[in-house]
PDB file of C-alpha atoms and ligand atoms in Angstrom:
ATOM      1  CA  MET A   1       0.000   0.000   0.000  1.00 64.00           C
ATOM      2  CA  LEU A   2       1.392   3.372  -0.972  1.00 74.00           C
ATOM      3  CA  TYR A   3       1.246   6.265   1.413  1.00 70.00           C
ATOM      4  CA  PHE A   4      -0.724   9.488   0.939  1.00 70.00           C
ATOM      5  CA  SER A   5       0.442  12.161   3.366  1.00 63.00           C
ATOM      6  CA  HIS A   6      -2.165  14.919   3.511  1.00 54.00           C
ATOM      7  CA  ILE A   7      -4.081  15.046   0.246  1.00 52.00           C
ATOM      8  CA  HIS A   8      -7.282  14.370   2.164  1.00 48.00           C
ATOM      9  CA  GLN A   9      -7.096  17.142   4.740  1.00 45.00           C
ATOM     10  CA  HIS A  10      -9.061  19.833   2.960  1.00 49.00           C
ATOM     11  CA  GLU A  11     -12.267  18.911   1.200  1.00 49.00           C
ATOM     12  CA  GLU A  12     -11.815  21.677  -1.352  1.00 58.00           C
ATOM     13  CA  ASP A  13      -8.227  20.689  -2.158  1.00 74.00           C
ATOM     14  CA  MET A  14      -8.405  18.619  -5.276  1.00 86.00           C
ATOM     15  CA  ALA A  15      -5.099  17.586  -6.768  1.00 94.00           C
ATOM     16  CA  VAL A  16      -4.893  17.693 -10.559  1.00 97.00           C
ATOM     17  CA  VAL A  17      -2.045  15.621 -11.987  1.00 98.00           C
ATOM     18  CA  ALA A  18      -1.556  15.743 -15.752  1.00 98.00           C
ATOM     19  CA  PHE A  19       0.522  13.455 -17.966  1.00 98.00           C
ATOM     20  CA  VAL A  20       1.714  15.098 -21.174  1.00 97.00           C
ATOM     21  CA  SER A  21       4.229  14.650 -24.003  1.00 96.00           C
ATOM     22  CA  GLN A  22       4.778  15.561 -27.622  1.00 95.00           C
ATOM     23  CA  LYS A  23       6.047  12.069 -28.372  1.00 94.00           C
ATOM     24  CA  GLY A  24       3.585   9.228 -28.442  1.00 95.00           C
ATOM     25  CA  GLY A  25       3.957   6.004 -26.507  1.00 96.00           C
ATOM     26  CA  VAL A  26       6.204   7.362 -23.755  1.00 98.00           C
ATOM     27  CA  GLY A  27       4.088   6.060 -20.849  1.00 98.00           C
ATOM     28  CA  LYS A  28       1.481   8.736 -20.087  1.00 98.00           C
ATOM     29  CA  SER A  29      -1.426   6.302 -19.907  1.00 97.00           C
ATOM     30  CA  THR A  30       0.712   3.724 -18.094  1.00 98.00           C
ATOM     31  CA  LEU A  31       1.589   6.145 -15.283  1.00 98.00           C
ATOM     32  CA  ALA A  32      -1.877   7.733 -15.186  1.00 98.00           C
ATOM     33  CA  ARG A  33      -3.461   4.312 -14.594  1.00 98.00           C
ATOM     34  CA  ALA A  34      -0.931   3.309 -11.949  1.00 98.00           C
ATOM     35  CA  LEU A  35      -1.391   6.567 -10.045  1.00 98.00           C
ATOM     36  CA  ALA A  36      -5.165   6.144 -10.290  1.00 98.00           C
ATOM     37  CA  ARG A  37      -5.000   2.566  -9.047  1.00 98.00           C
ATOM     38  CA  GLU A  38      -2.855   3.496  -6.051  1.00 97.00           C
ATOM     39  CA  ALA A  39      -4.949   6.553  -5.212  1.00 96.00           C
ATOM     40  CA  ALA A  40      -8.104   4.426  -5.290  1.00 96.00           C
ATOM     41  CA  ALA A  41      -6.443   1.716  -3.183  1.00 97.00           C
ATOM     42  CA  GLY A  42      -5.471   4.446  -0.711  1.00 95.00           C
ATOM     43  CA  GLY A  43      -9.133   5.381  -0.304  1.00 94.00           C
ATOM     44  CA  LEU A  44      -9.116   8.548  -2.391  1.00 95.00           C
ATOM     45  CA  ARG A  45     -11.943   9.501  -4.708  1.00 96.00           C
ATOM     46  CA  VAL A  46     -10.137   9.468  -8.033  1.00 96.00           C
ATOM     47  CA  LYS A  47     -11.129  10.224 -11.593  1.00 97.00           C
ATOM     48  CA  VAL A  48      -9.037   9.615 -14.697  1.00 97.00           C
ATOM     49  CA  ALA A  49      -9.851  12.017 -17.523  1.00 97.00           C
ATOM     50  CA  ASP A  50      -8.815  10.397 -20.809  1.00 97.00           C
ATOM     51  CA  LEU A  51      -8.245  13.342 -23.145  1.00 96.00           C
ATOM     52  CA  ASP A  52      -7.032  11.188 -25.997  1.00 92.00           C
ATOM     53  CA  THR A  53     -10.399  11.034 -27.734  1.00 87.00           C
ATOM     54  CA  GLN A  54      -8.787   9.488 -30.841  1.00 87.00           C
ATOM     55  CA  GLN A  55      -7.462   6.448 -28.993  1.00 87.00           C
ATOM     56  CA  GLY A  56      -9.283   6.308 -25.657  1.00 85.00           C
ATOM     57  CA  THR A  57      -6.708   3.836 -24.359  1.00 91.00           C
ATOM     58  CA  SER A  58      -7.431   4.419 -20.700  1.00 94.00           C
ATOM     59  CA  VAL A  59     -11.165   4.080 -21.328  1.00 95.00           C
ATOM     60  CA  ASP A  60     -10.523   0.711 -23.051  1.00 95.00           C
ATOM     61  CA  TRP A  61      -8.276  -0.385 -20.186  1.00 97.00           C
ATOM     62  CA  HIS A  62     -10.978   0.570 -17.687  1.00 96.00           C
ATOM     63  CA  ARG A  63     -13.546  -1.527 -19.572  1.00 96.00           C
ATOM     64  CA  GLN A  64     -11.165  -4.495 -19.549  1.00 96.00           C
ATOM     65  CA  ARG A  65     -10.515  -3.986 -15.835  1.00 97.00           C
ATOM     66  CA  LEU A  66     -14.249  -3.933 -15.081  1.00 97.00           C
ATOM     67  CA  SER A  67     -14.969  -6.951 -17.255  1.00 97.00           C
ATOM     68  CA  VAL A  68     -12.513  -9.144 -15.361  1.00 97.00           C
ATOM     69  CA  GLY A  69     -13.530  -7.697 -12.002  1.00 97.00           C
ATOM     70  CA  ILE A  70     -10.249  -6.186 -10.796  1.00 98.00           C
ATOM     71  CA  GLU A  71     -10.462  -4.192  -7.553  1.00 97.00           C
ATOM     72  CA  PRO A  72     -10.220  -1.402  -6.691  1.00 97.00           C
ATOM     73  CA  VAL A  73     -12.476   0.031  -9.360  1.00 95.00           C
ATOM     74  CA  VAL A  74     -10.915   3.079 -10.977  1.00 95.00           C
ATOM     75  CA  SER A  75     -13.215   5.617 -12.576  1.00 94.00           C
ATOM     76  CA  VAL A  76     -12.153   6.590 -16.112  1.00 96.00           C
ATOM     77  CA  GLU A  77     -14.028   8.934 -18.405  1.00 96.00           C
ATOM     78  CA  ALA A  78     -13.311  10.479 -21.810  1.00 96.00           C
ATOM     79  CA  PHE A  79     -13.316  14.253 -22.183  1.00 96.00           C
ATOM     80  CA  ALA A  80     -12.572  16.515 -25.138  1.00 94.00           C
ATOM     81  CA  THR A  81     -10.802  19.220 -23.116  1.00 94.00           C
ATOM     82  CA  ALA A  82      -9.176  19.805 -19.738  1.00 94.00           C
ATOM     83  CA  ALA A  83     -11.852  22.401 -18.962  1.00 94.00           C
ATOM     84  CA  GLN A  84     -14.597  19.816 -19.418  1.00 95.00           C
ATOM     85  CA  ALA A  85     -12.791  17.415 -17.119  1.00 95.00           C
ATOM     86  CA  LEU A  86     -12.387  20.113 -14.445  1.00 94.00           C
ATOM     87  CA  ASN A  87     -16.109  20.860 -14.627  1.00 93.00           C
ATOM     88  CA  VAL A  88     -17.054  17.431 -13.328  1.00 90.00           C
ATOM     89  CA  ALA A  89     -14.079  17.055 -10.995  1.00 87.00           C
ATOM     90  CA  ALA A  90     -15.807  18.475  -7.904  1.00 87.00           C
ATOM     91  CA  GLY A  91     -16.275  15.674  -5.414  1.00 89.00           C
ATOM     92  CA  TYR A  92     -12.997  13.942  -6.294  1.00 94.00           C
ATOM     93  CA  ASP A  93      -9.784  14.113  -4.306  1.00 94.00           C
ATOM     94  CA  ILE A  94      -7.591  13.697  -7.336  1.00 95.00           C
ATOM     95  CA  LEU A  95      -8.189  14.288 -11.028  1.00 97.00           C
ATOM     96  CA  ILE A  96      -5.679  12.521 -13.255  1.00 97.00           C
ATOM     97  CA  ILE A  97      -5.442  13.839 -16.788  1.00 97.00           C
ATOM     98  CA  ASP A  98      -4.170  11.352 -19.379  1.00 97.00           C
ATOM     99  CA  GLY A  99      -3.189  13.706 -22.187  1.00 96.00           C
ATOM    100  CA  PRO A 100      -2.907  13.101 -25.913  1.00 93.00           C
ATOM    101  CA  ALA A 101       0.466  13.309 -27.730  1.00 93.00           C
ATOM    102  CA  ARG A 102       1.356  15.827 -30.424  1.00 85.00           C
ATOM    103  CA  THR A 103      -0.990  18.647 -29.431  1.00 85.00           C
ATOM    104  CA  SER A 104       0.899  21.729 -28.226  1.00 82.00           C
ATOM    105  CA  GLN A 105      -2.231  23.846 -27.766  1.00 85.00           C
ATOM    106  CA  ALA A 106      -4.127  21.233 -25.759  1.00 89.00           C
ATOM    107  CA  THR A 107      -0.989  20.438 -23.758  1.00 94.00           C
ATOM    108  CA  ALA A 108      -0.636  24.053 -22.620  1.00 95.00           C
ATOM    109  CA  GLU A 109      -4.295  24.120 -21.578  1.00 94.00           C
ATOM    110  CA  ILE A 110      -3.935  20.848 -19.696  1.00 95.00           C
ATOM    111  CA  ALA A 111      -0.783  22.094 -17.967  1.00 96.00           C
ATOM    112  CA  LYS A 112      -2.526  25.294 -16.854  1.00 95.00           C
ATOM    113  CA  ALA A 113      -5.252  23.236 -15.191  1.00 94.00           C
ATOM    114  CA  ALA A 114      -2.811  21.013 -13.285  1.00 96.00           C
ATOM    115  CA  ASN A 115      -1.004  21.275  -9.934  1.00 95.00           C
ATOM    116  CA  LEU A 116       1.587  18.882 -11.249  1.00 98.00           C
ATOM    117  CA  VAL A 117       2.544  18.145 -14.859  1.00 98.00           C
ATOM    118  CA  VAL A 118       4.397  14.891 -15.440  1.00 98.00           C
ATOM    119  CA  GLN A 119       6.211  14.129 -18.682  1.00 98.00           C
ATOM    120  CA  PRO A 120       7.408  10.545 -19.060  1.00 98.00           C
ATOM    121  CA  THR A 121      10.481  10.153 -21.249  1.00 98.00           C
ATOM    122  CA  GLY A 122      12.879   7.523 -22.459  1.00 98.00           C
ATOM    123  CA  ALA A 123      16.627   7.846 -21.940  1.00 98.00           C
ATOM    124  CA  SER A 124      17.948   8.345 -25.467  1.00 98.00           C
ATOM    125  CA  LEU A 125      18.937  11.815 -26.630  1.00 98.00           C
ATOM    126  CA  ASP A 126      16.275  11.408 -29.307  1.00 97.00           C
ATOM    127  CA  ASP A 127      13.737  11.235 -26.493  1.00 98.00           C
ATOM    128  CA  LEU A 128      15.341  13.702 -24.087  1.00 98.00           C
ATOM    129  CA  ARG A 129      15.825  16.614 -26.488  1.00 98.00           C
ATOM    130  CA  PRO A 130      12.175  16.972 -27.553  1.00 97.00           C
ATOM    131  CA  ALA A 131      11.068  16.280 -23.978  1.00 98.00           C
ATOM    132  CA  VAL A 132      13.092  19.246 -22.694  1.00 98.00           C
ATOM    133  CA  ARG A 133      11.828  21.406 -25.558  1.00 97.00           C
ATOM    134  CA  GLU A 134       8.267  20.546 -24.545  1.00 97.00           C
ATOM    135  CA  PHE A 135       8.829  21.740 -20.976  1.00 97.00           C
ATOM    136  CA  HIS A 136      10.627  24.869 -22.206  1.00 98.00           C
ATOM    137  CA  ALA A 137       7.509  25.612 -24.282  1.00 96.00           C
ATOM    138  CA  LEU A 138       5.274  25.189 -21.237  1.00 97.00           C
ATOM    139  CA  VAL A 139       7.479  27.512 -19.169  1.00 97.00           C
ATOM    140  CA  LYS A 140       7.255  30.052 -21.991  1.00 97.00           C
ATOM    141  CA  ALA A 141       3.474  29.640 -21.875  1.00 95.00           C
ATOM    142  CA  GLY A 142       3.572  30.659 -18.204  1.00 96.00           C
ATOM    143  CA  ILE A 143       3.627  27.341 -16.329  1.00 97.00           C
ATOM    144  CA  PRO A 144       5.908  27.596 -13.255  1.00 97.00           C
ATOM    145  CA  VAL A 145       8.960  25.308 -13.525  1.00 98.00           C
ATOM    146  CA  GLY A 146       8.189  23.915 -10.074  1.00 96.00           C
ATOM    147  CA  ARG A 147       4.993  22.355 -11.389  1.00 97.00           C
ATOM    148  CA  LEU A 148       6.812  20.352 -14.060  1.00 98.00           C
ATOM    149  CA  THR A 149       8.526  17.037 -13.514  1.00 98.00           C
ATOM    150  CA  PHE A 150       9.915  14.242 -15.631  1.00 98.00           C
ATOM    151  CA  ALA A 151       9.406  10.503 -15.075  1.00 98.00           C
ATOM    152  CA  LEU A 152      11.977   8.143 -16.564  1.00 98.00           C
ATOM    153  CA  ASN A 153      10.511   5.197 -18.469  1.00 98.00           C
ATOM    154  CA  ARG A 154      11.791   2.279 -20.573  1.00 98.00           C
ATOM    155  CA  ILE A 155      15.161   2.367 -18.822  1.00 98.00           C
ATOM    156  CA  GLY A 156      17.738  -0.345 -19.498  1.00 98.00           C
ATOM    157  CA  THR A 157      20.470   0.080 -16.898  1.00 98.00           C
ATOM    158  CA  ALA A 158      21.294   2.117 -13.792  1.00 97.00           C
ATOM    159  CA  ALA A 159      23.936   4.010 -15.774  1.00 98.00           C
ATOM    160  CA  GLU A 160      21.371   4.920 -18.404  1.00 98.00           C
ATOM    161  CA  GLU A 161      19.015   6.161 -15.715  1.00 98.00           C
ATOM    162  CA  ALA A 162      21.741   8.267 -14.105  1.00 98.00           C
ATOM    163  CA  ASP A 163      22.765   9.859 -17.411  1.00 98.00           C
ATOM    164  CA  ALA A 164      19.179  10.709 -18.367  1.00 98.00           C
ATOM    165  CA  ARG A 165      18.489  12.140 -14.911  1.00 98.00           C
ATOM    166  CA  ALA A 166      21.612  14.303 -15.097  1.00 98.00           C
ATOM    167  CA  TYR A 167      20.642  15.582 -18.552  1.00 98.00           C
ATOM    168  CA  LEU A 168      17.143  16.618 -17.430  1.00 98.00           C
ATOM    169  CA  GLU A 169      18.343  18.215 -14.193  1.00 98.00           C
ATOM    170  CA  GLU A 170      21.016  20.085 -16.126  1.00 98.00           C
ATOM    171  CA  ALA A 171      18.196  21.438 -18.307  1.00 98.00           C
ATOM    172  CA  GLY A 172      16.603  22.830 -15.135  1.00 98.00           C
ATOM    173  CA  TYR A 173      13.822  20.357 -14.389  1.00 98.00           C
ATOM    174  CA  GLY A 174      12.907  17.989 -11.602  1.00 98.00           C
ATOM    175  CA  VAL A 175      12.893  14.242 -12.194  1.00 98.00           C
ATOM    176  CA  LEU A 176      10.871  11.825 -10.059  1.00 98.00           C
ATOM    177  CA  ALA A 177      12.895   9.409  -7.955  1.00 98.00           C
ATOM    178  CA  GLY A 178      12.786   5.888  -9.335  1.00 98.00           C
ATOM    179  CA  CYS A 179      12.110   4.780 -12.905  1.00 98.00           C
ATOM    180  CA  LEU A 180      10.457   2.056 -14.943  1.00 98.00           C
ATOM    181  CA  LEU A 181      12.551  -0.523 -16.691  1.00 98.00           C
ATOM    182  CA  GLU A 182      11.530  -1.622 -20.182  1.00 98.00           C
ATOM    183  CA  ARG A 183       9.758  -4.922 -19.434  1.00 98.00           C
ATOM    184  CA  PRO A 184       7.129  -6.955 -21.325  1.00 98.00           C
ATOM    185  CA  ALA A 185       5.536  -7.765 -17.947  1.00 98.00           C
ATOM    186  CA  TYR A 186       4.339  -4.170 -17.691  1.00 98.00           C
ATOM    187  CA  ARG A 187       2.565  -4.532 -21.033  1.00 98.00           C
ATOM    188  CA  GLN A 188       1.115  -7.897 -20.029  1.00 98.00           C
ATOM    189  CA  ALA A 189      -0.258  -6.429 -16.809  1.00 98.00           C
ATOM    190  CA  GLN A 190      -1.981  -3.626 -18.669  1.00 98.00           C
ATOM    191  CA  ASN A 191      -3.280  -5.936 -21.404  1.00 97.00           C
ATOM    192  CA  GLY A 192      -5.205  -7.738 -18.676  1.00 96.00           C
ATOM    193  CA  GLY A 193      -6.674  -4.593 -17.124  1.00 98.00           C
ATOM    194  CA  HIS A 194      -4.105  -4.329 -14.347  1.00 98.00           C
ATOM    195  CA  ALA A 195      -1.917  -1.372 -13.482  1.00 98.00           C
ATOM    196  CA  ILE A 196       1.879  -1.751 -13.608  1.00 98.00           C
ATOM    197  CA  THR A 197       1.831  -1.704  -9.790  1.00 98.00           C
ATOM    198  CA  GLU A 198      -0.268  -4.883 -10.003  1.00 98.00           C
ATOM    199  CA  THR A 199       2.127  -6.957 -12.100  1.00 98.00           C
ATOM    200  CA  ARG A 200       2.641 -10.412 -10.618  1.00 97.00           C
ATOM    201  CA  PHE A 201       6.430  -9.945 -10.672  1.00 98.00           C
ATOM    202  CA  ALA A 202       7.387  -8.697  -7.217  1.00 98.00           C
ATOM    203  CA  GLY A 203      10.612  -6.953  -8.241  1.00 98.00           C
ATOM    204  CA  LEU A 204       8.920  -5.018 -11.036  1.00 98.00           C
ATOM    205  CA  ARG A 205       6.008  -4.242  -8.752  1.00 98.00           C
ATOM    206  CA  ALA A 206       8.389  -2.762  -6.168  1.00 98.00           C
ATOM    207  CA  GLN A 207      10.011  -0.560  -8.791  1.00 98.00           C
ATOM    208  CA  ALA A 208       6.669   0.663 -10.109  1.00 98.00           C
ATOM    209  CA  ASP A 209       5.555   1.315  -6.507  1.00 98.00           C
ATOM    210  CA  ALA A 210       8.672   3.377  -5.816  1.00 98.00           C
ATOM    211  CA  LEU A 211       8.120   5.572  -8.867  1.00 98.00           C
ATOM    212  CA  ILE A 212       4.418   6.055  -8.119  1.00 98.00           C
ATOM    213  CA  GLN A 213       5.202   6.807  -4.460  1.00 97.00           C
ATOM    214  CA  SER A 214       7.568   9.589  -5.498  1.00 97.00           C
ATOM    215  CA  LEU A 215       4.832  10.867  -7.794  1.00 97.00           C
ATOM    216  CA  ILE A 216       2.339  10.866  -4.902  1.00 94.00           C
ATOM    217  CA  ASP A 217       4.849  12.622  -2.638  1.00 93.00           C
ATOM    218  CA  ARG A 218       5.389  15.250  -5.303  1.00 93.00           C
ATOM    219  CA  ALA A 219       1.649  15.676  -5.960  1.00 91.00           C
ATOM    220  CA  THR A 220       0.793  16.115  -2.288  1.00 83.00           C
ATOM    221  CA  GLU A 221       3.704  18.228  -1.046  1.00 80.00           C
TER     222      GLU A 221
HETATM  223  N1  ATP B 301       8.353   0.385 -18.986  1.00 68.82           N
HETATM  224  C1  ATP B 301       7.673  -0.236 -19.956  1.00 68.82           C
HETATM  225  N2  ATP B 301       8.024  -1.487 -20.345  1.00 68.82           N
HETATM  226  C2  ATP B 301       7.337  -2.113 -21.312  1.00 68.82           C
HETATM  227  N3  ATP B 301       6.280  -1.592 -21.952  1.00 68.82           N
HETATM  228  C3  ATP B 301       5.882  -0.349 -21.610  1.00 68.82           C
HETATM  229  C4  ATP B 301       6.552   0.388 -20.594  1.00 68.82           C
HETATM  230  N4  ATP B 301       5.926   1.585 -20.465  1.00 68.82           N
HETATM  231  C5  ATP B 301       4.923   1.591 -21.354  1.00 68.82           C
HETATM  232  N5  ATP B 301       4.882   0.431 -22.051  1.00 68.82           N
HETATM  233  C6  ATP B 301       3.956   0.064 -23.119  1.00 68.82           C
HETATM  234  O1  ATP B 301       4.169   0.942 -24.196  1.00 68.82           O
HETATM  235  C7  ATP B 301       2.932   1.277 -24.807  1.00 68.82           C
HETATM  236  C8  ATP B 301       2.752   2.792 -24.756  1.00 68.82           C
HETATM  237  O2  ATP B 301       2.602   3.184 -23.412  1.00 68.82           O
HETATM  238  P1  ATP B 301       1.468   4.209 -23.008  1.00 68.82           P
HETATM  239  O3  ATP B 301       0.195   3.861 -23.688  1.00 68.82           O
HETATM  240  O4  ATP B 301       1.469   4.339 -21.535  1.00 68.82           O
HETATM  241  O5  ATP B 301       2.084   5.533 -23.646  1.00 68.82           O
HETATM  242  P2  ATP B 301       1.345   6.910 -23.952  1.00 68.82           P
HETATM  243  O6  ATP B 301       2.358   7.973 -23.728  1.00 68.82           O
HETATM  244  O7  ATP B 301       0.084   7.012 -23.194  1.00 68.82           O
HETATM  245  O8  ATP B 301       1.040   6.747 -25.510  1.00 68.82           O
HETATM  246  P3  ATP B 301       0.107   7.688 -26.428  1.00 68.82           P
HETATM  247  O9  ATP B 301       0.946   8.885 -26.742  1.00 68.82           O
HETATM  248  O10 ATP B 301      -0.181   6.853 -27.609  1.00 68.82           O
HETATM  249  O11 ATP B 301      -1.102   8.030 -25.601  1.00 68.82           O
HETATM  250  C9  ATP B 301       1.852   0.508 -24.076  1.00 68.82           C
HETATM  251  O12 ATP B 301       1.607  -0.682 -24.778  1.00 68.82           O
HETATM  252  C10 ATP B 301       2.489   0.203 -22.727  1.00 68.82           C
HETATM  253  O13 ATP B 301       1.997  -0.992 -22.152  1.00 68.82           O
HETATM  254 MG1   MG B 302      -1.879   7.376 -23.868  1.00 68.82          MG
END
């Protein structure tokens, strides 16, 4: 069980955590679902807003999760815009926005609505360069740097993780503690309606837990 420090203290305090990226397939939906699962398991009222109306991957995952009866139930709904998601968010402790890739305009709007903006990225320079550019663009659009953080995904080795972390910190951004290794088991878990924190492999589960815990700590500080 992951630990939520004080997100629940004030009824009116709803946390909005948004996952964004220009690149597709970096892990936005993967992390959004895992955060949602852990928030729900921690007793929070959580809503995932799937803003990728083209793909609706988190909506599909939710349907799969319901159909095989996995608990806790995580509420996922599709919305066209961040504003529409915020409109129905009253009554939830945490709104998790699963953003679409390749939409600068929508990304800026999503980021403005969020307390914390998380950009997952891989470790290659091909991934890191556009990821940093994306955050630079958000800062230019008026989002405070302190609200932006990276999450390292698809990591191969500890050295690779360290290099990527150093690159992103050098660029002026925070990076969540922990990372996700590239592992088929994470895909398998999600194929079956589970979150990555529910994979049956204990070592991978512990690593996913550590990353999501640092995300929770960051979202509730
Ligand atoms: N660490 C990992 N190891 C193995 N597979 C992963 C890992 N992270 C994500 N995946 C898989 O990669 C695919 C893309 O991940 P995901 O859907 O989370 O990315 P996304 O950023 O939401 O993509 P999109 O931009 O299309 O919305 C999924 O099939 C997911 O299961
Ligand atoms: Mg997605």
